[in-house]
Structures are given as C-alpha cells and as structure tokens.
CSV table of C-alpha atoms in Angstrom, one decimal:
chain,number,residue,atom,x,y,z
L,1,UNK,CA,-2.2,73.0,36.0
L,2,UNK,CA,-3.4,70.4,33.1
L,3,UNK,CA,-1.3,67.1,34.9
L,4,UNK,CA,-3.7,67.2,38.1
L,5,UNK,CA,-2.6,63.6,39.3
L,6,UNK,CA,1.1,62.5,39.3
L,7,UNK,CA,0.7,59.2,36.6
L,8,UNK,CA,-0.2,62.0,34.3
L,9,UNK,CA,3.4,63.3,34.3
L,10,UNK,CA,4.7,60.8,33.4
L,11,UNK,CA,5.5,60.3,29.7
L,12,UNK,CA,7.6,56.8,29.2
L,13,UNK,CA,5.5,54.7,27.3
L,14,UNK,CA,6.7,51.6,29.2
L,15,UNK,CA,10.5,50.1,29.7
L,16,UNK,CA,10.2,46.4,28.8
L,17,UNK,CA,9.4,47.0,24.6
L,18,UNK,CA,12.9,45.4,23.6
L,19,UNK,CA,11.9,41.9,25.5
L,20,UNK,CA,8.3,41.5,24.0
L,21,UNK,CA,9.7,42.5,20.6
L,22,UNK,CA,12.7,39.7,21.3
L,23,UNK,CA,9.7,37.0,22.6
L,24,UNK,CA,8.0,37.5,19.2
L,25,UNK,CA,11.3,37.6,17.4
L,26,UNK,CA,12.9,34.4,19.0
L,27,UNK,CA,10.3,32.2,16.7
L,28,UNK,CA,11.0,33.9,13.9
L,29,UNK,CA,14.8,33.5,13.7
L,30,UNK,CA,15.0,30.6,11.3
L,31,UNK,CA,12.7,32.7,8.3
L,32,UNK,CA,13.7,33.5,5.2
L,33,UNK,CA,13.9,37.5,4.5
L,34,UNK,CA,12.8,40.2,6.0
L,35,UNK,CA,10.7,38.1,8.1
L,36,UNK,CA,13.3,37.2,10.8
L,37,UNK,CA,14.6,40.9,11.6
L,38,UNK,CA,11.5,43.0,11.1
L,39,UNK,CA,8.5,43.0,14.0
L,40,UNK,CA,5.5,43.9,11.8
L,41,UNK,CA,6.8,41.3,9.2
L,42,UNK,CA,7.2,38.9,11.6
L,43,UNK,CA,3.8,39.1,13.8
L,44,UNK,CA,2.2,38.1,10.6
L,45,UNK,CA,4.6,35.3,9.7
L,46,UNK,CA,4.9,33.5,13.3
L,47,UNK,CA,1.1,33.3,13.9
L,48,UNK,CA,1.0,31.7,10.4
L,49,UNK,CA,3.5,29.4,11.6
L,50,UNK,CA,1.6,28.7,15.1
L,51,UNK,CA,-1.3,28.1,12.8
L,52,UNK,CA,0.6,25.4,11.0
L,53,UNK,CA,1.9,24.1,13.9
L,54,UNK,CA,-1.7,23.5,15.6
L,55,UNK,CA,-3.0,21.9,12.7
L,56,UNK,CA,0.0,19.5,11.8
L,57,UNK,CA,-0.4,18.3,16.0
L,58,UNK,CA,-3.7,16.9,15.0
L,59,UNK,CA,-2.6,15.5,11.3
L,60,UNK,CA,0.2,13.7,12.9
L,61,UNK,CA,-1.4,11.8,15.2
L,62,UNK,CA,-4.0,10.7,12.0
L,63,UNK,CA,-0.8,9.8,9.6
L,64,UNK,CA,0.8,8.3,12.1
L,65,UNK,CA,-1.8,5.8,12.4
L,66,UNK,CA,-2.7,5.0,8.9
L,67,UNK,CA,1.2,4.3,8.7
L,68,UNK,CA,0.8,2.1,11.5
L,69,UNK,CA,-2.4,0.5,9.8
L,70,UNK,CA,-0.2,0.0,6.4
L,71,UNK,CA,2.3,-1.7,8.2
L,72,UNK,CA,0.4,-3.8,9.8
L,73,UNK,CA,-1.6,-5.0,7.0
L,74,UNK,CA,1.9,-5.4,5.2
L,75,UNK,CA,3.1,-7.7,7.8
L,76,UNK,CA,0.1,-9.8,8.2
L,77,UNK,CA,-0.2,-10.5,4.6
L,78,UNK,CA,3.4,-11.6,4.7
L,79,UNK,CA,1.4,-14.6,6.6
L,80,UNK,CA,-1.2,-15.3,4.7
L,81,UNK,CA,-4.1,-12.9,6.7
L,82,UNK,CA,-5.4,-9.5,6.1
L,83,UNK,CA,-5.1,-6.7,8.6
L,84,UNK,CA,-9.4,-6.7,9.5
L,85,UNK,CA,-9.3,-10.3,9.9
L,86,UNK,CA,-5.9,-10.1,12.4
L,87,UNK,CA,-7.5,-7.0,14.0
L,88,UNK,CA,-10.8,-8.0,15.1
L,89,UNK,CA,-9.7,-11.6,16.1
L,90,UNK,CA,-7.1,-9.6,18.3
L,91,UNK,CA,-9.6,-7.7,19.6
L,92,UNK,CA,-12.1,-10.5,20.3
L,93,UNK,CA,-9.1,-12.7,21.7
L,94,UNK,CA,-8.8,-9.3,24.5
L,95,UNK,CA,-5.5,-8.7,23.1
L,96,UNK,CA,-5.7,-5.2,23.4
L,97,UNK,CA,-2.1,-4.1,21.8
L,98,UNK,CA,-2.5,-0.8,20.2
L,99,UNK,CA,-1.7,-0.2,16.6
L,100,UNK,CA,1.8,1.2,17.3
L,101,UNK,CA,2.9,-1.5,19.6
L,102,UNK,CA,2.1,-4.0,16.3
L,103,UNK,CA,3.6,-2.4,14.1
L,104,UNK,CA,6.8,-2.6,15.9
L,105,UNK,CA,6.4,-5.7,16.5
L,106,UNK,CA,6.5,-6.7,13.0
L,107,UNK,CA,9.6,-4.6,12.4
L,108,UNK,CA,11.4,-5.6,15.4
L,109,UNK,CA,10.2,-8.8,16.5
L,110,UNK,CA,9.1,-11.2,13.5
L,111,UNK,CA,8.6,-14.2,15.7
L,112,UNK,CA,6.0,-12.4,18.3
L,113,UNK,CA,4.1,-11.0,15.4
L,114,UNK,CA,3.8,-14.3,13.6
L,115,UNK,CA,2.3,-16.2,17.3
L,116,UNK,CA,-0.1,-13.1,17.2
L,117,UNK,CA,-1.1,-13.5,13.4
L,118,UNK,CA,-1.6,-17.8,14.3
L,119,UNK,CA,-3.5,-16.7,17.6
L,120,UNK,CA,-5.6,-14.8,15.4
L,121,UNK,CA,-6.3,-17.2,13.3
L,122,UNK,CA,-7.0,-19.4,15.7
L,123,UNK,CA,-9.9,-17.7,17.6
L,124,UNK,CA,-10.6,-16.8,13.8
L,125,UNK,CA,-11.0,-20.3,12.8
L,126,UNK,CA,-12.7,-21.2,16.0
L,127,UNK,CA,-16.1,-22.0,15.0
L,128,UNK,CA,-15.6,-24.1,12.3
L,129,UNK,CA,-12.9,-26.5,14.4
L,130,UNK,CA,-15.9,-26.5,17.1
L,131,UNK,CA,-17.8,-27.3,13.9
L,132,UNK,CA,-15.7,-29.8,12.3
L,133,UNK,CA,-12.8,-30.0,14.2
L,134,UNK,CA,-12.4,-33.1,16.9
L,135,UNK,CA,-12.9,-30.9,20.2
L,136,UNK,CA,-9.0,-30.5,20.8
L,137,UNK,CA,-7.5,-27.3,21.4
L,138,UNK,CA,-5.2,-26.0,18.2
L,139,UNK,CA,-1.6,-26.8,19.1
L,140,UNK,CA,0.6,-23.8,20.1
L,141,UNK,CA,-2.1,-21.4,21.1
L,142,UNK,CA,-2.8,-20.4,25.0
L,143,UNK,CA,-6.1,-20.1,25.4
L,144,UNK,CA,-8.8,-19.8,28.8
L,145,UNK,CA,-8.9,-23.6,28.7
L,146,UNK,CA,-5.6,-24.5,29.3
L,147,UNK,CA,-5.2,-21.2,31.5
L,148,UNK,CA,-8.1,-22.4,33.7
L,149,UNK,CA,-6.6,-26.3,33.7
F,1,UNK,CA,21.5,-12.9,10.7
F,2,UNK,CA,22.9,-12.3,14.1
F,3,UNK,CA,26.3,-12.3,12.7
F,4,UNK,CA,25.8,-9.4,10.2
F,5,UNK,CA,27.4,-6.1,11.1
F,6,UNK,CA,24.8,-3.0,11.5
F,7,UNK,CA,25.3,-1.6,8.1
F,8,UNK,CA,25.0,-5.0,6.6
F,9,UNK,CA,21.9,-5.9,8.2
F,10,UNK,CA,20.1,-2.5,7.0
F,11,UNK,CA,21.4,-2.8,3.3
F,12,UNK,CA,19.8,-6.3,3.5
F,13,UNK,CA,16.6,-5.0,4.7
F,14,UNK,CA,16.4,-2.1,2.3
F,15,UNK,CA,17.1,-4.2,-0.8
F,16,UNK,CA,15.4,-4.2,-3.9
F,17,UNK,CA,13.9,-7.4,-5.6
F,18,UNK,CA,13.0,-8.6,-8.7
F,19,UNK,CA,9.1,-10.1,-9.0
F,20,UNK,CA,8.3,-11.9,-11.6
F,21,UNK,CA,4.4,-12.3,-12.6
F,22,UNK,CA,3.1,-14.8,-15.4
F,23,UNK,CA,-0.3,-13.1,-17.0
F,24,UNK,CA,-1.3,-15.6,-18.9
F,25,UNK,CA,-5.4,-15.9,-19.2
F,26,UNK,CA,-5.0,-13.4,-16.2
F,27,UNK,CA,-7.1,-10.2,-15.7
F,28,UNK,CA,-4.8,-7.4,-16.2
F,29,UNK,CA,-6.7,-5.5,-13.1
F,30,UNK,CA,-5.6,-8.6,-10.3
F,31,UNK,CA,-2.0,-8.4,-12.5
F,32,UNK,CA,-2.0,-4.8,-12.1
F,33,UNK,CA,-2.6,-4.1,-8.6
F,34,UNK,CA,-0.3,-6.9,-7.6
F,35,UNK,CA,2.4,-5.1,-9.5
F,36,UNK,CA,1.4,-1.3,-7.8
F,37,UNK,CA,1.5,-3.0,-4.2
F,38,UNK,CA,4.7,-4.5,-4.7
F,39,UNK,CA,6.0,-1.2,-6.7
F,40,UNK,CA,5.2,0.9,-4.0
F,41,UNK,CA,6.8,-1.2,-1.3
F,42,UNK,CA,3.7,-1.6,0.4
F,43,UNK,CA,4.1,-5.4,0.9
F,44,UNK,CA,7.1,-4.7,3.5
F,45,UNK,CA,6.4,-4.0,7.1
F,46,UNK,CA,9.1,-1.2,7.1
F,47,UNK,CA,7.0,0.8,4.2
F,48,UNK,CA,7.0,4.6,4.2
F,49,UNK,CA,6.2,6.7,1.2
F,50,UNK,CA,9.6,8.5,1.6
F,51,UNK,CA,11.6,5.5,1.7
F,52,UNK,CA,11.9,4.8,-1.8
F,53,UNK,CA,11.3,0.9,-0.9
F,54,UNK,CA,9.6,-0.1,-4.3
F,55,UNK,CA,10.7,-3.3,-6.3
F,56,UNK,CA,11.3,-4.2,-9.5
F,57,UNK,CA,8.3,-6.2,-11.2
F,58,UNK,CA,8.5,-8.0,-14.2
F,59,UNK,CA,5.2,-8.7,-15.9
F,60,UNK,CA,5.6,-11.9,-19.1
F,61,UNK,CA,3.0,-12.7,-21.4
F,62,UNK,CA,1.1,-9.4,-21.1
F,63,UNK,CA,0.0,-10.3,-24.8
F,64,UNK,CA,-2.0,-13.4,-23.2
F,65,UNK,CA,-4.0,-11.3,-20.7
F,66,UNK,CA,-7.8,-12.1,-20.3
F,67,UNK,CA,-10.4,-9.6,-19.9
F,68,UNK,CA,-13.8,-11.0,-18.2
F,69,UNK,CA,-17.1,-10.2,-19.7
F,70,UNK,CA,-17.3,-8.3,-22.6
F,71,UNK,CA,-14.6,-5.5,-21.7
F,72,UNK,CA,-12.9,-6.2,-24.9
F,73,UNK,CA,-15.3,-4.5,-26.7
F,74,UNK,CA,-16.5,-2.4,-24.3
F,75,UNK,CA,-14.2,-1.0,-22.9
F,76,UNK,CA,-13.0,2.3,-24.2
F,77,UNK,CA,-8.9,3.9,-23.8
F,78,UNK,CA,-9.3,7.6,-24.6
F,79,UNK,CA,-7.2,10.2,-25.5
F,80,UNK,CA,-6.4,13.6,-26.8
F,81,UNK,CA,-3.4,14.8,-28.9
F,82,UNK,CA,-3.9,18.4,-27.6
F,83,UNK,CA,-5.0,19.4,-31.0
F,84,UNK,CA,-8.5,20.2,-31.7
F,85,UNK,CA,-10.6,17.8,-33.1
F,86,UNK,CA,-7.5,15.5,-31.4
F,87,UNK,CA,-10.0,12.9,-29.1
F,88,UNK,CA,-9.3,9.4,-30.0
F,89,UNK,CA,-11.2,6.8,-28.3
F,90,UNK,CA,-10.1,3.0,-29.1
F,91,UNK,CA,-11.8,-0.1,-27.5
F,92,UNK,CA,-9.3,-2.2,-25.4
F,93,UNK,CA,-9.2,-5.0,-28.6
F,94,UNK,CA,-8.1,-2.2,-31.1
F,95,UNK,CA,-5.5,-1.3,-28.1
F,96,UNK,CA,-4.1,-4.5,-27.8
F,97,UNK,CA,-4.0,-5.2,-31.5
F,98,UNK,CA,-1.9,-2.2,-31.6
F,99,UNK,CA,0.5,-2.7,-28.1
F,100,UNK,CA,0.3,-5.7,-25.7
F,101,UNK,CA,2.5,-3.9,-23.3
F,102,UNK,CA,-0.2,-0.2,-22.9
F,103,UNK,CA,-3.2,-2.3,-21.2
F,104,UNK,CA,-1.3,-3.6,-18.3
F,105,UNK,CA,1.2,-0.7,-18.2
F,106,UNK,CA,-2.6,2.0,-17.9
F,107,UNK,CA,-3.4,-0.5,-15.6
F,108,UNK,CA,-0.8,0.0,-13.4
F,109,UNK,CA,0.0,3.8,-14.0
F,110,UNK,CA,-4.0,4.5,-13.0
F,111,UNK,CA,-3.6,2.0,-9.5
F,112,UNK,CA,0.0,4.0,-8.6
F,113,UNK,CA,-0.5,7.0,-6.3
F,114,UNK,CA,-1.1,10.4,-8.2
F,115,UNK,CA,2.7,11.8,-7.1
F,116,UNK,CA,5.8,12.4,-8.5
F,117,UNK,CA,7.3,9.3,-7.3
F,118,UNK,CA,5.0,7.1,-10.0
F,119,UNK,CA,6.9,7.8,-13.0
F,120,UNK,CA,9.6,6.6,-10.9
F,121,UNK,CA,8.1,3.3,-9.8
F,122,UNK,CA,6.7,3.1,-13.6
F,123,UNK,CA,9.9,2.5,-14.4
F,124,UNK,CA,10.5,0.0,-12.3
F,125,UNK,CA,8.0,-2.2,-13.9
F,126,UNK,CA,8.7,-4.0,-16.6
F,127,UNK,CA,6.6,-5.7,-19.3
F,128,UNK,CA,6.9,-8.3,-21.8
F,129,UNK,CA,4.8,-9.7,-24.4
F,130,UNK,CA,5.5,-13.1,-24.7
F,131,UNK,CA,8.0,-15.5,-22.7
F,132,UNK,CA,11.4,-14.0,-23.8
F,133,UNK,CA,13.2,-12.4,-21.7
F,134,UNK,CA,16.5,-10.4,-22.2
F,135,UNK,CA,20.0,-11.9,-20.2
F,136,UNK,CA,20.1,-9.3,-17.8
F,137,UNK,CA,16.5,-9.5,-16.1
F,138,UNK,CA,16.6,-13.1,-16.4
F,139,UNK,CA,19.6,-12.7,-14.1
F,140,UNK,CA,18.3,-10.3,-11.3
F,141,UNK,CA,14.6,-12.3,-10.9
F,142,UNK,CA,14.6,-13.3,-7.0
F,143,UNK,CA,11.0,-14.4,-6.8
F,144,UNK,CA,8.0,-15.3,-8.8
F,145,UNK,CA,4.5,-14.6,-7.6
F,146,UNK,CA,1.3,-16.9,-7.7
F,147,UNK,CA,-1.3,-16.0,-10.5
F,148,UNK,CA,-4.3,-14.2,-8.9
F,149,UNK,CA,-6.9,-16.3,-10.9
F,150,UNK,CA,-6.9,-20.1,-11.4
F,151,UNK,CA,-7.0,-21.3,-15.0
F,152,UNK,CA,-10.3,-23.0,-15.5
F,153,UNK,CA,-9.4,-26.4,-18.0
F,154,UNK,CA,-10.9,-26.8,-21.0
F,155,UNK,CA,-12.7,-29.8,-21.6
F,156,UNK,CA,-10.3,-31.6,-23.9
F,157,UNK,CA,-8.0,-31.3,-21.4
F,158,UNK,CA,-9.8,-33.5,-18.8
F,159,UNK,CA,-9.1,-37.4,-19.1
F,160,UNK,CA,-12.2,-39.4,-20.1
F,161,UNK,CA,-11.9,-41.2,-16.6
F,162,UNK,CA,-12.6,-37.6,-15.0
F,163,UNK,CA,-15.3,-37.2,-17.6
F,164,UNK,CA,-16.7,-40.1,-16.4
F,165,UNK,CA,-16.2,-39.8,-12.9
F,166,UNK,CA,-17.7,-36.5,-12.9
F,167,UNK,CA,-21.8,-36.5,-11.2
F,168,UNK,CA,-25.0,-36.7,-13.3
F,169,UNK,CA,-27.9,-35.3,-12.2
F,170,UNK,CA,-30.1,-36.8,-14.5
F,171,UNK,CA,-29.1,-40.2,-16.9
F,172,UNK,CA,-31.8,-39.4,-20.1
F,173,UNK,CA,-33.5,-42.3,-21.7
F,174,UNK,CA,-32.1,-44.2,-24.6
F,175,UNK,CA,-34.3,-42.4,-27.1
F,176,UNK,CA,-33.5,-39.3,-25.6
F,177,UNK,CA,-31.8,-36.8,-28.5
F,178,UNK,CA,-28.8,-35.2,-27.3
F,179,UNK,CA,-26.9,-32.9,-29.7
C-alpha cells in the first residue's frame, strides 16, 4: 500500500473555495471590466484599492485640517485679525477649541466666533493696555479678574 | 435672515459679488493677490476648492499701477512663440507701453492655483485701464475694496501751514546757503 495513513486518501482539496473566492470578490463588485468577475484579476486590483484606501485614511485627516485652517483664517480676517494672531491668543487665553470646532463656528455661529476673535484680541492687546491703557479691564471680555471677583 | 426659507438662505450664501479695486499708484503684486484671494473664494468661511465660490473682481486704472524700486526696468516678461529662435524677453516698461491690462492680469494668473479651475477664475477678473467702465459692470459692482498701499503726498500738495508746522531738527544760520 502507498496511502499508509488515512488523511492520505483523501483527495478533496478543501470544500469552502467558493466563499474565499466570494470574500475577495465582494470588494471588487463596483470595478470596471474584467476586474469585478475574474479572481486573479481581481486579487491584483482590490489590494491596489486597500492600498489607496490606507493612504487616503492618513491624507484625510491632513486636508481636513488645512481646510479647517483656510476657514478659519477666512473668517478671522472677515474681522480685521489673521488666523496666527487669533490662534495663539486662543491658546494663550486656555481656550483650547480645536480647529474643527472653529471652523464651524464661523459657519454656523457668526456671533460666538466674532466674541472669540475680540477675546483674542484682547489678551492680544494686553500688554500694551497694561502699558498704556488706564488699568481697567476691556469692556465685554470675561477674564480671571472678574472670575475671581 | 430668520425669515428666509432654506433654499433662499443657501442661494444667499453662495452668491457671487462684484469687487471693485482702484490701482492707482498701487503695486500690481498687493493688487494682484487681493484679486486671487477673492477669485478663489478664499475670503469666505464656507471656502472649498470644489465649491466654485470665486467672485467677480474688477481691477480700474491698471494703466496707473506703480512698481517699487527699479522693477520697471528690471524686471523681465519672457516668452516663447514655439518657433526657434522665438524667445522674447521685454522689460515690464516695454510691457506696459504695449498693454496696461497683461502686468496685472500675469500677476494674477501666476498667484491663481496651477489647476484647471484658473482659467475659469481668470475670467472672472476683469481689468480696465483707465476709469471707464462699461453699463453693465458698473451695474453689478456690490463692494469696493481699500487700496493696499497709502498714497504718500507730494509736496505741493501740503498746505504751507503743514509745511510750517512740520519739526526742524536743525534752524541753519542766516548766511547759511541752501539750494
């Protein structure tokens, strides 16, 4: 005898081909050609598309950003301030609203993003009111002083 | 606004206007990337590339524009027709001499992003050489913009009083020559 042990005899080469063909396939249903029926055509074609797909994940999040930047610095010139200026006084006022949240803001709520672009330029303007100024807080704009009183 | 109806309120907000810009004894550069912002729609907060948000800009006096240093000599348009031997090269004077409009329109056509949409947005732009404008621009302006650079007076234009007024640093003595 040749077959000695009994997984020898057996001579299916395995029963579930049709559903790991159709796993592969599912992705490549909306392709153009032969790409959408045929396996070997389509191995090539959906790990070119995964590809894609991985690097447009971490282009998105950078576009998305620099929109959210343009938009911004749109807004904020709309009121007489550029977008570094409004940014770091933000930041050094501990408003810490992220880019997104700004920018639709200034779409969606004109009035909050004009009391940001004044608190801004408030703490921007700070030193020189301590400077110049009479000691008096600027009108309209919370800050730790009156919070404290 | 609270009383417009949805559609109404986005047609509003998508609108295009009409800029006006005076260049008059202003660099075409400040002119020209006033007029690409606002072209491109990057002066609205709702901007994206897609949107097709551009104005219109209308640019006047474009044959009045006033290069600093000595750029009118020195600096150089080139060219080629394609043909050999074809290179032209003509100093921004010779340029001028020849069409008020091409210094400003360059200038705007080299600040507008490198895509199909520019030719688009460079027809949005419009320039004139002098004052004149025709009926139907005249009729669509919404808004005119503030000149980028402050004309500087020339001295016959200041009153004698603000010649007067204005400090010494020195008074010379009476037999002091002054030309």
């Amino acid at each position: 005898m040749v077959f000695l042990t009994l997984p020898c005899w057996i001579r299916s080469r395995g029963p579930d081909r049709y559903w790991k063909v159709q796993e592969l396939l599912k992705h490549a249903r909306h392709f153009r050609g032969r790409k959408n029926r045929c396996y070997s055509l389509a191995v090539r074609a959906v790990r070119r598309a995964f590809v894609y797909a991985t690097r447009g994940r971490t282009l998105k999040k950078r576009n998305m950003r620099k929109l959210w930047i343009t938009r911004i610095a749109a807004a904020s010139r709309e009121h007489g301030m550029t977008y570094p200026a409004l940014i770091h006084n933000l930041i050094k006022s501990s408003v810490q609203l992220n880019r997104k949240v700004i920018s639709q803001l200034a779409i969606t709520e004109p009035r909050t993003f004009l009391s940001l672009t004044k608190l801004a330029r408030a703490r921007q303007q700070e030193g020189l009111q301590a400077a110049l100024g009479d000691g008096k807080e600027p009108p309209g704009v919370f800050s730790r002083i009156v919070v404290k009183q | 606004m609270s009383n417009f109806s949805r559609t109404a309120q986005q047609w509003a907000s998508f609108a295009r206007s009409w800029f006006l810009i005076d260049a008059r004894m202003q660099p075409p550069g400040k002119i020209a990337s006033m007029c690409s912002v606002r072209l491109q729609g990057k002066h609205k907060p709702i901007y994206h590339a897609i949107s097709d948000l551009g104005d219109h800009v209308v640019v006047i006096n474009s044959r009045h524009i006033a290069f600093s240093g000595n750029k009118w000599e020195q600096k150089v348009y080139s060219s080629h027709t394609g043909y050999p031997g074809g290179f032209k090269q003509v100093t921004a004077a010779q340029l001028h001499q020849k069409d008020p409009k091409a210094i400003v329109k360059l200038a705007v056509y080299g600040m507008l992003p490198k895509n199909l949409h520019r030719r688009t947005m460079m027809q949005r732009l419009h320039i004139f050489p002098d004052d004149e404008l025709p009926e139907d621009i005249l009729a669509n302006l919404t808004e005119e913009l503030q000149q980028p650079r402050e004309i500087p007076r020339k001295l016959n234009e200041y009153t004698q009083e603000e010649k007067d007024a204005f400090p010494r640093v020195w008074t010379p003595p009476e037999d002091y020559l002054l030309k």
